[in-house]
Structure formats: structure tokens, C-alpha cells
Amino acid sequence: MEAGRTTEAAAGVRLPRDPGAAGMPVPQPASGQPDGTIRVFLLDDHEIVRRGLADLLGAEPDIEVVGESASAQEAIRRIPALRPHVAILDGRLPDGSGVDVCRAVRSSFPEINALILTSYDDEDALFSAIMAGAAGYVLKQIRGSELVRAVREIAAGRSLLDPAVTAKVLERVRTGSGEDPRVASLSDQERRIFDLVAEGLTNRQIAERMHLAEKTVKNYVSTMLHKLGFERRVQAAVFAGTLPQHRARD
């Protein structure tokens, strides 16, 4: 990789102007930027994966890796400051998920396009990604050349789904998921905690199961209850028992 291709935006440095602002003409390189460079942010908790992605993408003349992170919370803080055109987000992380990051970032910065890159062919996660506004969802088995193409496609404002999961998407859209909209509003982490609350676990037990601080679990439970419209966890547990996916476990 060329020296200096992976850069970090320094504090106080003006970010590139949006070419669509103030009536500026929008040229036609894939990124829509005046110099044609696609700015990319990388989120993965494995350093070797980040390094591999940085080398792969940084070798392309029209792509620049402007930042990277190993945790969801750090990514949520840094992505808005760096303003990448594409954020490549790991599907599952110790403190959340790429879908959580996508939802948090795009709620305030919808111009930042997200590509979920995951090892798991998870239908529920795919639909969560779509609901969060991700432009693409691909498996880590993807070829390097195809990932580069995906970045360019997404930077150009086009959506991309991995062919391996497209059939599942179409089938679920055709038949309907039947999922309660309150449950659909939960983040991946909140949904996992909701499932554990439904099993009758305490905050301490959930913290041990998920390797989180008990205070963190308490905050997640509070947010989860608010989204579901409940005041007490016992209400959430009873509600969970009415859902098909939970009844099937009994």
C-alpha cells in the first residue's frame, strides 16, 4: 500500500465540501466528489481484518481509507467527524453490531453509506440492516475485487445485496415477516437482551452471559422497555411469551 494512503482527519481540518451543496456541479466519478476519491471508514474488531481491508482498498487509486475502529461505540463517535462516503461495518462486535452503528450514524448523517460485512448468513440481521438504512450486506467470503466494486457501487448511491442472501430477502418480503413493529424497532443488542429477559435472567446474569458490565445491561434494559412501551421487565417477559418465535421455544 502506498505510504500515506490510510489517513486520519486531524481535529480542526475542514472536511471536503459536499459537491451537491451551493449549486456546485456534481461530476461523475463513482464517489461524486470533485477529485473522484472515495473516502472509506473501516469497523472490525479484528486488527488483521482491518489491515487486510486497508491494504486491499488503499491500493486502489480512487479509494482512500480515512479511519478505522475496533468497537461500535468508538465508530459512532468518529464516523461523523471523518465523513466517509462509505463505512464498511462488521456485522457483530463485542459492544454491539455494524447495524447498530449504521442506524446511529445514518439517523443524523444519511449521506454516509454503510456496507455491512459479516461472516454470518443471518436473515434477521439482514433485515435489521435494511431497516437501519444499510446500502449493502455482503459475506466476508466475497472476493477482493467484488468488495472493491461494492464500495464503488455504494459510493455512487446504489444499493447492493449479496446474491447469496437476495433470495431470502425476496421470499421474506413476499410472505411478510409478521414481526411486531415494537420488536422490529429494537437494535440487535437490545433484541438479544429482550430474549434473555424473556428467559427470566436478571441483569447480573445477562451481564455474565453477554460479557458486559451490569450497568450497561441496566441501560440497555431501560431503553428496550421504553421502545416496547413497558415500565417493568416482567411486562416484557409476558409480552415475549405471546410472540411466535418465543412460543416456538417452549
Coordinates of C-alpha atoms in Angstrom, one line a residue:
M1 CA 0.0 0.0 0.0
E2 CA 1.3 3.5 -0.9
A3 CA 2.6 5.5 2.0
G4 CA 0.0 7.9 3.3
R5 CA -3.0 6.3 1.7
T6 CA -4.5 5.5 5.0
T7 CA -5.0 8.8 6.8
E8 CA -6.8 10.2 9.8
A9 CA -8.7 13.5 9.6
A10 CA -7.0 15.9 12.1
A11 CA -9.1 17.9 14.5
G12 CA -10.0 21.3 13.1
V13 CA -9.2 20.4 9.5
R14 CA -12.0 21.4 7.1
L15 CA -13.7 18.4 5.6
P16 CA -14.2 18.2 1.8
R17 CA -17.2 20.2 0.6
D18 CA -20.3 18.4 -0.5
P19 CA -20.3 18.9 -4.3
G20 CA -24.1 19.0 -4.3
A21 CA -24.1 22.0 -1.9
A22 CA -24.5 25.6 -3.0
G23 CA -25.3 24.5 -6.6
M24 CA -21.9 23.1 -7.3
P25 CA -22.0 20.7 -10.3
V26 CA -21.7 17.0 -9.4
P27 CA -19.1 15.3 -11.6
Q28 CA -19.3 11.7 -12.4
P29 CA -16.6 9.7 -10.8
A30 CA -18.1 7.0 -8.6
S31 CA -17.8 8.9 -5.3
G32 CA -19.5 12.0 -6.6
Q33 CA -16.5 14.1 -5.3
P34 CA -14.5 16.6 -7.3
D35 CA -11.3 14.6 -7.2
G36 CA -13.0 11.2 -7.6
T37 CA -11.7 9.9 -4.3
I38 CA -13.9 7.6 -2.3
R39 CA -13.4 8.0 1.4
V40 CA -13.8 4.8 3.4
F41 CA -14.1 4.0 7.1
L42 CA -13.4 0.5 8.5
L43 CA -15.0 -1.1 11.5
D44 CA -13.9 -4.6 12.6
D45 CA -12.8 -5.9 16.0
H46 CA -10.0 -8.0 14.4
E47 CA -7.0 -5.9 13.5
I48 CA -5.8 -8.4 10.9
V49 CA -9.1 -8.0 9.0
R50 CA -8.8 -4.2 9.2
R51 CA -5.3 -4.3 7.9
G52 CA -6.2 -6.6 5.1
L53 CA -9.1 -4.3 4.1
A54 CA -7.0 -1.2 4.3
D55 CA -4.3 -2.8 2.1
L56 CA -6.9 -4.0 -0.4
L57 CA -8.8 -0.7 -0.7
G58 CA -5.8 1.6 -0.3
A59 CA -4.1 0.0 -3.3
E60 CA -7.0 1.4 -5.5
P61 CA -6.2 4.8 -7.0
D62 CA -9.7 6.2 -6.3
I63 CA -10.2 4.9 -2.7
E64 CA -8.7 6.3 0.5
V65 CA -9.1 4.7 3.9
V66 CA -9.6 7.7 6.2
G67 CA -10.1 5.9 9.5
E68 CA -10.8 2.7 11.3
S69 CA -12.1 1.4 14.6
A70 CA -12.4 -1.9 16.6
S71 CA -15.5 -1.0 18.6
A72 CA -19.1 0.1 17.8
Q73 CA -19.1 3.0 20.3
E74 CA -15.8 4.4 19.0
A75 CA -17.1 4.2 15.4
I76 CA -20.3 6.0 16.3
R77 CA -18.1 8.9 17.7
R78 CA -15.6 9.0 14.9
I79 CA -17.5 8.4 11.7
P80 CA -19.5 11.7 11.7
A81 CA -16.2 13.6 12.2
L82 CA -14.4 11.9 9.3
R83 CA -17.5 12.0 7.0
P84 CA -16.6 9.0 4.8
H85 CA -18.6 8.2 1.7
V86 CA -18.7 4.5 2.7
A87 CA -18.4 2.9 6.1
I88 CA -17.6 -0.8 6.0
L89 CA -19.1 -2.2 9.2
D90 CA -18.5 -5.6 10.8
G91 CA -21.8 -7.4 11.4
R92 CA -21.0 -8.5 15.0
L93 CA -18.9 -6.7 17.6
P94 CA -18.2 -7.2 21.3
D95 CA -20.1 -4.0 22.2
G96 CA -22.9 -4.0 19.5
S97 CA -23.1 -4.5 15.8
G98 CA -22.5 -2.8 12.5
V99 CA -26.2 -2.5 12.2
D100 CA -26.3 -0.5 15.4
V101 CA -23.6 1.8 14.1
C102 CA -25.4 2.2 10.8
R103 CA -28.6 3.1 12.5
A104 CA -26.9 5.6 14.8
V105 CA -24.8 7.3 12.2
R106 CA -27.4 7.5 9.4
S107 CA -30.1 8.9 11.7
S108 CA -28.1 12.2 11.7
F109 CA -25.9 11.7 8.6
P110 CA -27.9 9.9 5.9
E111 CA -25.4 10.8 3.3
I112 CA -22.9 8.3 4.8
N113 CA -23.4 5.0 3.1
A114 CA -23.0 1.8 5.1
L115 CA -21.9 -1.7 3.9
I116 CA -22.4 -4.5 6.4
L117 CA -19.6 -7.0 6.1
T118 CA -20.2 -10.2 8.1
S119 CA -19.3 -13.8 8.4
Y120 CA -22.9 -14.8 9.3
D121 CA -25.6 -15.6 6.8
D122 CA -28.2 -14.3 9.2
E123 CA -31.6 -13.5 7.8
D124 CA -32.8 -11.4 10.8
A125 CA -29.6 -9.4 10.8
L126 CA -30.0 -8.8 7.1
F127 CA -33.5 -7.3 7.6
S128 CA -32.2 -5.3 10.5
A129 CA -29.5 -3.9 8.2
I130 CA -32.1 -2.9 5.6
M131 CA -34.3 -1.3 8.2
A132 CA -31.3 0.6 9.5
G133 CA -30.6 2.0 6.1
A134 CA -27.6 0.0 5.0
A135 CA -26.8 0.2 1.3
G136 CA -25.3 -3.3 1.2
Y137 CA -24.9 -6.5 3.2
V138 CA -22.2 -9.0 2.0
L139 CA -20.5 -12.0 3.4
K140 CA -16.8 -12.0 4.2
Q141 CA -16.3 -14.8 1.7
I142 CA -16.6 -12.1 -1.0
R143 CA -13.7 -11.8 -3.4
G144 CA -11.5 -8.7 -3.0
S145 CA -12.3 -7.4 -6.5
E146 CA -16.0 -7.8 -5.7
L147 CA -15.7 -5.9 -2.5
V148 CA -13.9 -3.0 -4.3
R149 CA -16.7 -3.0 -6.8
A150 CA -19.3 -2.9 -4.0
V151 CA -17.6 0.1 -2.4
R152 CA -17.7 1.9 -5.7
E153 CA -21.3 1.0 -6.3
I154 CA -22.4 2.1 -2.8
A155 CA -20.4 5.4 -3.1
A156 CA -22.3 6.1 -6.3
G157 CA -25.5 5.9 -4.3
R158 CA -26.6 2.4 -5.5
S159 CA -27.8 -0.4 -3.2
L160 CA -26.1 -3.8 -3.2
L161 CA -27.1 -7.1 -1.7
D162 CA -25.0 -10.2 -1.8
P163 CA -26.5 -12.7 -4.2
A164 CA -26.3 -15.4 -1.5
V165 CA -28.9 -13.7 0.6
T166 CA -31.0 -11.9 -2.1
A167 CA -33.4 -14.9 -2.5
K168 CA -34.1 -14.9 1.2
V169 CA -34.9 -11.2 1.2
L170 CA -37.3 -11.6 -1.7
E171 CA -39.0 -14.6 0.0
R172 CA -39.5 -12.8 3.3
V173 CA -40.7 -9.6 1.6
R174 CA -43.2 -11.7 -0.4
T175 CA -44.6 -13.7 2.5
G176 CA -44.2 -11.0 5.2
S177 CA -42.3 -11.4 8.4
G178 CA -45.3 -10.9 10.7
E179 CA -43.0 -9.3 13.3
D180 CA -44.4 -6.9 15.9
P181 CA -43.2 -3.4 14.9
R182 CA -42.2 -2.7 18.5
V183 CA -39.7 -5.7 18.4
A184 CA -38.5 -4.6 15.0
S185 CA -37.6 -1.2 16.5
L186 CA -35.0 -2.9 18.8
S187 CA -31.3 -2.8 17.9
D188 CA -29.5 -6.2 17.7
Q189 CA -28.1 -5.8 21.2
E190 CA -31.5 -4.8 22.6
R191 CA -33.1 -7.7 20.9
R192 CA -30.6 -10.2 22.5
I193 CA -31.2 -8.7 25.9
F194 CA -35.0 -8.8 25.3
D195 CA -34.6 -12.6 24.6
L196 CA -32.7 -13.1 27.8
V197 CA -35.2 -11.1 29.8
A198 CA -37.8 -13.4 28.4
E199 CA -35.9 -16.3 29.7
G200 CA -36.1 -14.8 33.2
L201 CA -32.5 -13.8 33.6
T202 CA -31.5 -11.0 35.9
N203 CA -29.3 -8.1 34.9
R204 CA -26.3 -9.7 36.5
Q205 CA -26.9 -13.0 34.7
I206 CA -27.4 -11.2 31.4
A207 CA -24.1 -9.2 32.0
E208 CA -22.3 -12.5 32.6
R209 CA -23.8 -14.2 29.6
M210 CA -23.0 -11.3 27.3
H211 CA -19.7 -10.2 28.9
L212 CA -21.0 -6.7 29.6
A213 CA -20.9 -4.5 32.7
E214 CA -24.1 -4.8 34.8
K215 CA -24.7 -1.1 34.5
T216 CA -24.5 -1.3 30.7
V217 CA -27.1 -4.1 30.8
K218 CA -29.3 -2.0 33.0
N219 CA -29.2 0.9 30.5
Y220 CA -30.0 -1.5 27.6
V221 CA -33.0 -2.9 29.5
S222 CA -34.3 0.6 30.2
T223 CA -34.0 1.6 26.5
M224 CA -35.6 -1.7 25.5
L225 CA -38.6 -1.3 27.8
H226 CA -39.1 2.3 26.6
K227 CA -39.2 1.1 23.0
L228 CA -41.6 -1.7 23.8
G229 CA -43.8 0.7 25.8
F230 CA -43.4 -1.1 29.1
E231 CA -42.4 0.0 32.6
R232 CA -41.3 -3.3 34.1
R233 CA -39.3 -6.2 32.8
V234 CA -42.0 -8.7 33.8
Q235 CA -44.3 -7.0 31.2
A236 CA -41.6 -7.5 28.6
A237 CA -41.3 -11.2 29.6
V238 CA -45.0 -11.7 29.4
F239 CA -45.2 -9.9 26.0
A240 CA -42.3 -12.1 24.7
G241 CA -44.4 -15.2 25.5
T242 CA -47.0 -14.0 23.1
L243 CA -44.6 -13.8 20.1
P244 CA -44.4 -16.8 17.7
Q245 CA -40.6 -17.1 17.9
H246 CA -40.7 -17.3 21.7
R247 CA -43.7 -19.7 21.8
A248 CA -41.8 -22.0 19.4
R249 CA -39.0 -22.4 22.1
D250 CA -41.4 -23.6 24.8

